[in-house]
PDB file of C-alpha atoms in Angstrom:
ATOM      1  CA  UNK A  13       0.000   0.000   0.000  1.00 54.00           C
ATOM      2  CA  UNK A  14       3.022   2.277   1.134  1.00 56.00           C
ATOM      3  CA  UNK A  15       4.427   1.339  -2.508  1.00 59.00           C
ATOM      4  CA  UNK A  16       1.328   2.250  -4.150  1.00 63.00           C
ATOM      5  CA  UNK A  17       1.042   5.408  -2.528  1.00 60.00           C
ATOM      6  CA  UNK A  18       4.618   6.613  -3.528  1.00 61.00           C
ATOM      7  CA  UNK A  19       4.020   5.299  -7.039  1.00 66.00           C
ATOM      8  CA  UNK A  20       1.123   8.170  -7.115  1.00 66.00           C
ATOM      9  CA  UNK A  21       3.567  10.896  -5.276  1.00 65.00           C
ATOM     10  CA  UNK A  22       5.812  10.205  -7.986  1.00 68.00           C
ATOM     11  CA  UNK A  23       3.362  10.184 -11.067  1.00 69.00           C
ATOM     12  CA  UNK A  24       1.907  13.539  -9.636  1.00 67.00           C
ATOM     13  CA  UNK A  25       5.245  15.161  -9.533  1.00 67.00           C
ATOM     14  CA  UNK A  26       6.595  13.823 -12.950  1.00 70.00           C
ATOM     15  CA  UNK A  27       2.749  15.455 -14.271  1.00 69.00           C
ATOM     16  CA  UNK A  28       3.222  18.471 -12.476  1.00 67.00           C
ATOM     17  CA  UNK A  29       7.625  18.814 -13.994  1.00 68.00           C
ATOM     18  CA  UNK A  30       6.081  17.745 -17.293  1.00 70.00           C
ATOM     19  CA  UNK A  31       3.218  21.034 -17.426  1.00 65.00           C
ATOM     20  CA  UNK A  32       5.874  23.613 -15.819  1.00 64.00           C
ATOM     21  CA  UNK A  33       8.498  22.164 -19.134  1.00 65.00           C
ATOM     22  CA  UNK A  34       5.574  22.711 -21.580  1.00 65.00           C
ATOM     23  CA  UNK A  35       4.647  25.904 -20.354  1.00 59.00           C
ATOM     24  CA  UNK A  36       8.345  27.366 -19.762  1.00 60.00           C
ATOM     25  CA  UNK A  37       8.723  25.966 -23.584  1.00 61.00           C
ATOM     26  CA  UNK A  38       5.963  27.958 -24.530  1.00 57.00           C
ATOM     27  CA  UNK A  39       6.588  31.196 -22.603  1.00 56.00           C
ATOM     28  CA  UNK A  40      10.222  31.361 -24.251  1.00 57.00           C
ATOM     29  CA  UNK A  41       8.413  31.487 -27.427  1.00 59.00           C
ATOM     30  CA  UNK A  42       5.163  32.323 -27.354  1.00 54.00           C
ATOM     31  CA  UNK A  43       4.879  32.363 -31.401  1.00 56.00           C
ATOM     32  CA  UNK A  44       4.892  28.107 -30.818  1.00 54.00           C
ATOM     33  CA  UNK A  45       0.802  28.355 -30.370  1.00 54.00           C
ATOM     34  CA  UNK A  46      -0.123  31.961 -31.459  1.00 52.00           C
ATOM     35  CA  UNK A  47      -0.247  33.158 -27.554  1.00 53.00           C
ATOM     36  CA  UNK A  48       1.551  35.780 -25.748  1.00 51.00           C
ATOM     37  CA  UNK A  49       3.631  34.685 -22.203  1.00 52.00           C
ATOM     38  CA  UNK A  50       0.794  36.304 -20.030  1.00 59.00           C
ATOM     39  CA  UNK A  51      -1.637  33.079 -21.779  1.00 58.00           C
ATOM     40  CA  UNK A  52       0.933  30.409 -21.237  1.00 57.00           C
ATOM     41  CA  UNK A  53       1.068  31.453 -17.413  1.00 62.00           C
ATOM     42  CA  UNK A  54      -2.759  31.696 -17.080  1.00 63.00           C
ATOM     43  CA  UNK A  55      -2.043  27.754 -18.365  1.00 65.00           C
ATOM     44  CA  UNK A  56       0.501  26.993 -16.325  1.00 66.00           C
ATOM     45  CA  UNK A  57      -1.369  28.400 -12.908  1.00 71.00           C
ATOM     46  CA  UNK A  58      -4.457  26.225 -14.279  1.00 68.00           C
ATOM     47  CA  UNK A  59      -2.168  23.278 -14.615  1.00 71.00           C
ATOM     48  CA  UNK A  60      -0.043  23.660 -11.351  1.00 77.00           C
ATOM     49  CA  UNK A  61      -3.250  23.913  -8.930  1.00 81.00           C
ATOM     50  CA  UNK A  62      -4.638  20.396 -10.829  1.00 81.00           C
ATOM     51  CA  UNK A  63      -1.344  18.576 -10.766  1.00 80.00           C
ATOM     52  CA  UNK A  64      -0.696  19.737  -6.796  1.00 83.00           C
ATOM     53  CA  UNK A  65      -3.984  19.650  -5.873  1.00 85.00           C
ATOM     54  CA  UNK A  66      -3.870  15.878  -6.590  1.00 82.00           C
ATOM     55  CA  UNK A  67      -0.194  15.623  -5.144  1.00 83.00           C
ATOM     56  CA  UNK A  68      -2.358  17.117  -1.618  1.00 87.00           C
ATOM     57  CA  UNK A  69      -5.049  14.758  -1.619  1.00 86.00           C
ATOM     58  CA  UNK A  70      -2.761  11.680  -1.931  1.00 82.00           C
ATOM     59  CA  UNK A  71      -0.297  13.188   0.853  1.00 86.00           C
ATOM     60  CA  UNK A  72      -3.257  14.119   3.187  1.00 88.00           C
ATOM     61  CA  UNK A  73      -5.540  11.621   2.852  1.00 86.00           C
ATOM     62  CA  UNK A  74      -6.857  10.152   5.986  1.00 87.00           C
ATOM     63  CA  UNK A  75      -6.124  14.027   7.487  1.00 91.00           C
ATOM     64  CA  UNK A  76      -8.949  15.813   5.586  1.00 91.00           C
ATOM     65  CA  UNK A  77     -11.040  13.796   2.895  1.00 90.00           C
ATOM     66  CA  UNK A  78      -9.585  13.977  -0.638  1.00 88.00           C
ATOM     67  CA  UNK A  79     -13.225  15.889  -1.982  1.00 91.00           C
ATOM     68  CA  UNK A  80     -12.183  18.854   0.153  1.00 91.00           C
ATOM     69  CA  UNK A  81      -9.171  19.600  -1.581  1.00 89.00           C
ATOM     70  CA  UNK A  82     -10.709  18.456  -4.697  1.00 89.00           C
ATOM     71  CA  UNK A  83     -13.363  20.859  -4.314  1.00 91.00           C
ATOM     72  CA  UNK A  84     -10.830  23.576  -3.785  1.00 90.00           C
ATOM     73  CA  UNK A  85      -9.305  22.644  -7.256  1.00 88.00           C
ATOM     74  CA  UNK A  86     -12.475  22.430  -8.895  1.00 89.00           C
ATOM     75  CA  UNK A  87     -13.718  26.080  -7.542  1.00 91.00           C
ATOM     76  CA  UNK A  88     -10.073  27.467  -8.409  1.00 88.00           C
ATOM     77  CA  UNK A  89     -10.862  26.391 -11.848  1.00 85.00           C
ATOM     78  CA  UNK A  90     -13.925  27.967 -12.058  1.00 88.00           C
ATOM     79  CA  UNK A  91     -12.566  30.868 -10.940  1.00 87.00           C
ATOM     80  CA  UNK A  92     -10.000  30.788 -13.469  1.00 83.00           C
ATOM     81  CA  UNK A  93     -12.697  30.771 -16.176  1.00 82.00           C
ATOM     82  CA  UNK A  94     -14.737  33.508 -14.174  1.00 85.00           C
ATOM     83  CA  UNK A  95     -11.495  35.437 -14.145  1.00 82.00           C
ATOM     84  CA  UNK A  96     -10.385  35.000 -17.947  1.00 78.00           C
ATOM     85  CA  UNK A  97     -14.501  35.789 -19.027  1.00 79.00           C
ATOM     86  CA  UNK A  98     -15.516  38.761 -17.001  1.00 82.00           C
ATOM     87  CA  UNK A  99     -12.312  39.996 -14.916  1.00 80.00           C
ATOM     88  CA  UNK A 100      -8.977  39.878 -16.486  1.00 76.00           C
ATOM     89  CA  UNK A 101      -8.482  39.151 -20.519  1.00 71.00           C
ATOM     90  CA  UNK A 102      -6.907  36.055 -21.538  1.00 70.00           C
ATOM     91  CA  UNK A 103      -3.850  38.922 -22.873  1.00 70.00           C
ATOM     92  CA  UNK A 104      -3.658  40.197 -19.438  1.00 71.00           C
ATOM     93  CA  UNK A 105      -1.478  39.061 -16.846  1.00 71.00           C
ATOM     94  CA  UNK A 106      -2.991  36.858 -14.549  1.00 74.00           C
ATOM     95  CA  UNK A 107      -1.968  37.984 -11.248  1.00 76.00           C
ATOM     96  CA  UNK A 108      -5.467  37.561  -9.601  1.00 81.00           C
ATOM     97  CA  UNK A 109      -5.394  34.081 -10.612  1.00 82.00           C
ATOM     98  CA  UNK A 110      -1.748  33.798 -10.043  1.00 82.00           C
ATOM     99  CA  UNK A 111      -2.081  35.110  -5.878  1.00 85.00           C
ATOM    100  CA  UNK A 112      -5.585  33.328  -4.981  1.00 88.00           C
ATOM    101  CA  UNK A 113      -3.522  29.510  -6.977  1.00 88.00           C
ATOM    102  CA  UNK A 114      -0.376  30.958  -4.947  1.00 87.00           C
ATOM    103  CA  UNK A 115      -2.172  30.634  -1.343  1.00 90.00           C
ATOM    104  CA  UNK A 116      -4.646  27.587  -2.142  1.00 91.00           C
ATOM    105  CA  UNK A 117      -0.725  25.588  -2.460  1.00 90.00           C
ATOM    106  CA  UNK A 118       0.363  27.552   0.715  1.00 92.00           C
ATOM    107  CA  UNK A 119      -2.810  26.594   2.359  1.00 92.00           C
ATOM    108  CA  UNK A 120      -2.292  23.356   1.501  1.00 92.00           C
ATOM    109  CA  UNK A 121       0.984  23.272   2.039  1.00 92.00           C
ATOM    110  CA  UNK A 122       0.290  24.471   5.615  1.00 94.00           C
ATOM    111  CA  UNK A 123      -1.801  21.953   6.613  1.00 93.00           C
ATOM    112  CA  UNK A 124       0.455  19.196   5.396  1.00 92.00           C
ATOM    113  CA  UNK A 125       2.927  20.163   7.896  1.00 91.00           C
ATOM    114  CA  UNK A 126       0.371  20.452  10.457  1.00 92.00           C
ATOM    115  CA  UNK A 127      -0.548  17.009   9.776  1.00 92.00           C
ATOM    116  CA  UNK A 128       2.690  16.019  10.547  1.00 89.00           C
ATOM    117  CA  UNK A 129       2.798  17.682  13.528  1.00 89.00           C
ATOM    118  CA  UNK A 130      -0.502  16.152  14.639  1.00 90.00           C
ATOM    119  CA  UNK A 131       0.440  12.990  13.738  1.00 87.00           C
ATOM    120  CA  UNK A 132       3.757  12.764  14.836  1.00 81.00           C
ATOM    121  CA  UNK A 133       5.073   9.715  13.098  1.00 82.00           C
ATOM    122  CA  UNK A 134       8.166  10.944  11.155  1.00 79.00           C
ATOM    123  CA  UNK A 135      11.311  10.624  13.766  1.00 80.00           C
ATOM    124  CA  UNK A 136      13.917  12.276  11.536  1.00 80.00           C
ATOM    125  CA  UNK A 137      12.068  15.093   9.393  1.00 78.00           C
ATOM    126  CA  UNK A 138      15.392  15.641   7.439  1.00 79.00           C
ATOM    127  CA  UNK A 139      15.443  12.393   5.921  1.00 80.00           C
ATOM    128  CA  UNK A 140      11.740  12.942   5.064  1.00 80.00           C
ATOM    129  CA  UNK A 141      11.446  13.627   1.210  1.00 80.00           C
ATOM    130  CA  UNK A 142       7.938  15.159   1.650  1.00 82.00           C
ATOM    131  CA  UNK A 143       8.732  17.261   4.196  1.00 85.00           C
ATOM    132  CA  UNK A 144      11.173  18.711   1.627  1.00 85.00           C
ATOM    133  CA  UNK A 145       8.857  18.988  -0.790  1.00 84.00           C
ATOM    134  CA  UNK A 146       6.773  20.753   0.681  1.00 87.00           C
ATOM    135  CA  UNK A 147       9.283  23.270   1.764  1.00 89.00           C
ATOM    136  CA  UNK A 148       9.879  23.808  -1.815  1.00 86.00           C
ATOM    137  CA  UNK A 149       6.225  24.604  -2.244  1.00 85.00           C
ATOM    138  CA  UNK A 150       5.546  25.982   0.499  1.00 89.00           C
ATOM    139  CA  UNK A 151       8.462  28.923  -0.020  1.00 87.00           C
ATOM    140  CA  UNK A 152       8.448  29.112  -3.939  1.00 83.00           C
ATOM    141  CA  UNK A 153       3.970  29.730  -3.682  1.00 85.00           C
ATOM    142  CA  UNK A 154       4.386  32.186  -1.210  1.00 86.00           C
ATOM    143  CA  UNK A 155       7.172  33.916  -3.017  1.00 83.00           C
ATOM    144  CA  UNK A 156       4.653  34.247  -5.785  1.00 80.00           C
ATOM    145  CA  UNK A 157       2.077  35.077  -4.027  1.00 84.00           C
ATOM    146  CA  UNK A 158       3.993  38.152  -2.624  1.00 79.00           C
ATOM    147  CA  UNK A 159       4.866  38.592  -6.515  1.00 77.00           C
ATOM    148  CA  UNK A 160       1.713  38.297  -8.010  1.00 77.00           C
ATOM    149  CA  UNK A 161       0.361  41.309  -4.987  1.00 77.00           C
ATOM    150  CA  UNK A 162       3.676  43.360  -5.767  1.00 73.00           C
ATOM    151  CA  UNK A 163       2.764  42.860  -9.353  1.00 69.00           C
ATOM    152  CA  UNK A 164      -0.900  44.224  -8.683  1.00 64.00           C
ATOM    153  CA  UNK A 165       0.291  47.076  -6.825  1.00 63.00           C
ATOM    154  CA  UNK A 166       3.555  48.138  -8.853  1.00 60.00           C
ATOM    155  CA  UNK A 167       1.390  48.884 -12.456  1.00 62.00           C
ATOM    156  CA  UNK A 168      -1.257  50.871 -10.316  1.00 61.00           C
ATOM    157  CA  UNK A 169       1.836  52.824  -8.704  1.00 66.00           C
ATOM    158  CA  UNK A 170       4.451  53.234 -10.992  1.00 69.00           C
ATOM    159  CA  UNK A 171       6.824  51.218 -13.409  1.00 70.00           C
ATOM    160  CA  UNK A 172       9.664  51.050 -10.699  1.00 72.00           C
ATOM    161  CA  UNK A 173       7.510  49.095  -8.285  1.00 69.00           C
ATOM    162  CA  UNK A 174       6.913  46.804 -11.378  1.00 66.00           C
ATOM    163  CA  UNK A 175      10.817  46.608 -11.539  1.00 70.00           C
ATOM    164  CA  UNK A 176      10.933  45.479  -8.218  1.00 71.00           C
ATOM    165  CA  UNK A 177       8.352  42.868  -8.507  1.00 67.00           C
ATOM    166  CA  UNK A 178      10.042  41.173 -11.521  1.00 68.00           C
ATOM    167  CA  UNK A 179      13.503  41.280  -9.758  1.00 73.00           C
ATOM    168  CA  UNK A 180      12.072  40.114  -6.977  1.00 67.00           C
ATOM    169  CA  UNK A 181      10.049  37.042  -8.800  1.00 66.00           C
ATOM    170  CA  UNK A 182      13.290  36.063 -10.777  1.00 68.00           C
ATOM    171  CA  UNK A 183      14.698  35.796  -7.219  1.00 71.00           C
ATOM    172  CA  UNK A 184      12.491  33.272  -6.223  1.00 64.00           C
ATOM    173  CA  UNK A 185      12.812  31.147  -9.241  1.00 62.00           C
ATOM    174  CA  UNK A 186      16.173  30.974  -8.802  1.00 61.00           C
TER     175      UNK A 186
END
């Protein structure tokens, strides 16, 4: 069962390396499908909250039931739609989209370690490869999601704050 469960881990995070490839192809040259970079993140947010969102309910089932977090993936996407429809263009950055995906994956990201905590089984967290993994989320999503509200803020204010934001964001993905 153990074995099983991994297998999933595994196939969730080769999914999940697979989308950000395709859409890092695509944003390097948007020309591939007729799209600008803004569209290939909208995609790439859309695909990230699936692909994690089924990473979480593997990694916290028996914690909270798997249709919770599905739910929260299924409302994000709707929102996504909402968002492209009525809110933002699809040739608009997405950076609504881009904070609310940011801190569903620190929520969830959150919890995981409190289930952990709760739990209590792990005896050496450092040779725990979730626990790393879920540092990695848990500091590259919030990173964005300080981006994506820097972004909001710095084309309001003024194109330095913008500046700032993309330095800041190209930081993070370091």
């Amino acid at each position: 069962n153990l074995i099983k469960k991994i297998n999933r881990i595994l196939i969730s995070g080769k999914i999940l390396s697979l989308t950000i490839g395709t859409t890092e192809r695509i944003s390097l040259n948007p020309r591939l499908l007729n799209i600008n970079g803004s569209t290939a993140y909208l995609f790439d947010t859309h695909n990230n909250l699936m692909v994690v969102g089924l990473f979480y309910m593997q990694i916290l089932k028996g914690f909270i039931k798997p249709v919770y977090v599905l739910s929260l993936v299924i409302l994000f996407e709707i929102y996504t739609i909402v968002n492209t429809v009525f809110i933002q263009s699809i040739f608009e950055y997405p950076s609504l989209v881009g904070s609310i995906g940011s801190l569903l994956i620190f929520m969830m990201a959150v919890i995981y370690f409190i289930k952990v905590m709760v739990e209590a089984k792990i005896t050496n967290l450092i040779k725990e490869p979730l626990i790393w993994i879920n540092t990695g989320f848990l500091i590259y999503y919030t990173g964005n999601f300080f981006y994506h509200i820097l972004y909001n803020i710095g084309i309001m204010t003024s194109r330095e704050v913008a500046l700032i934001a993309g330095k800041f964001f190209s930081i993070n993905n370091l």
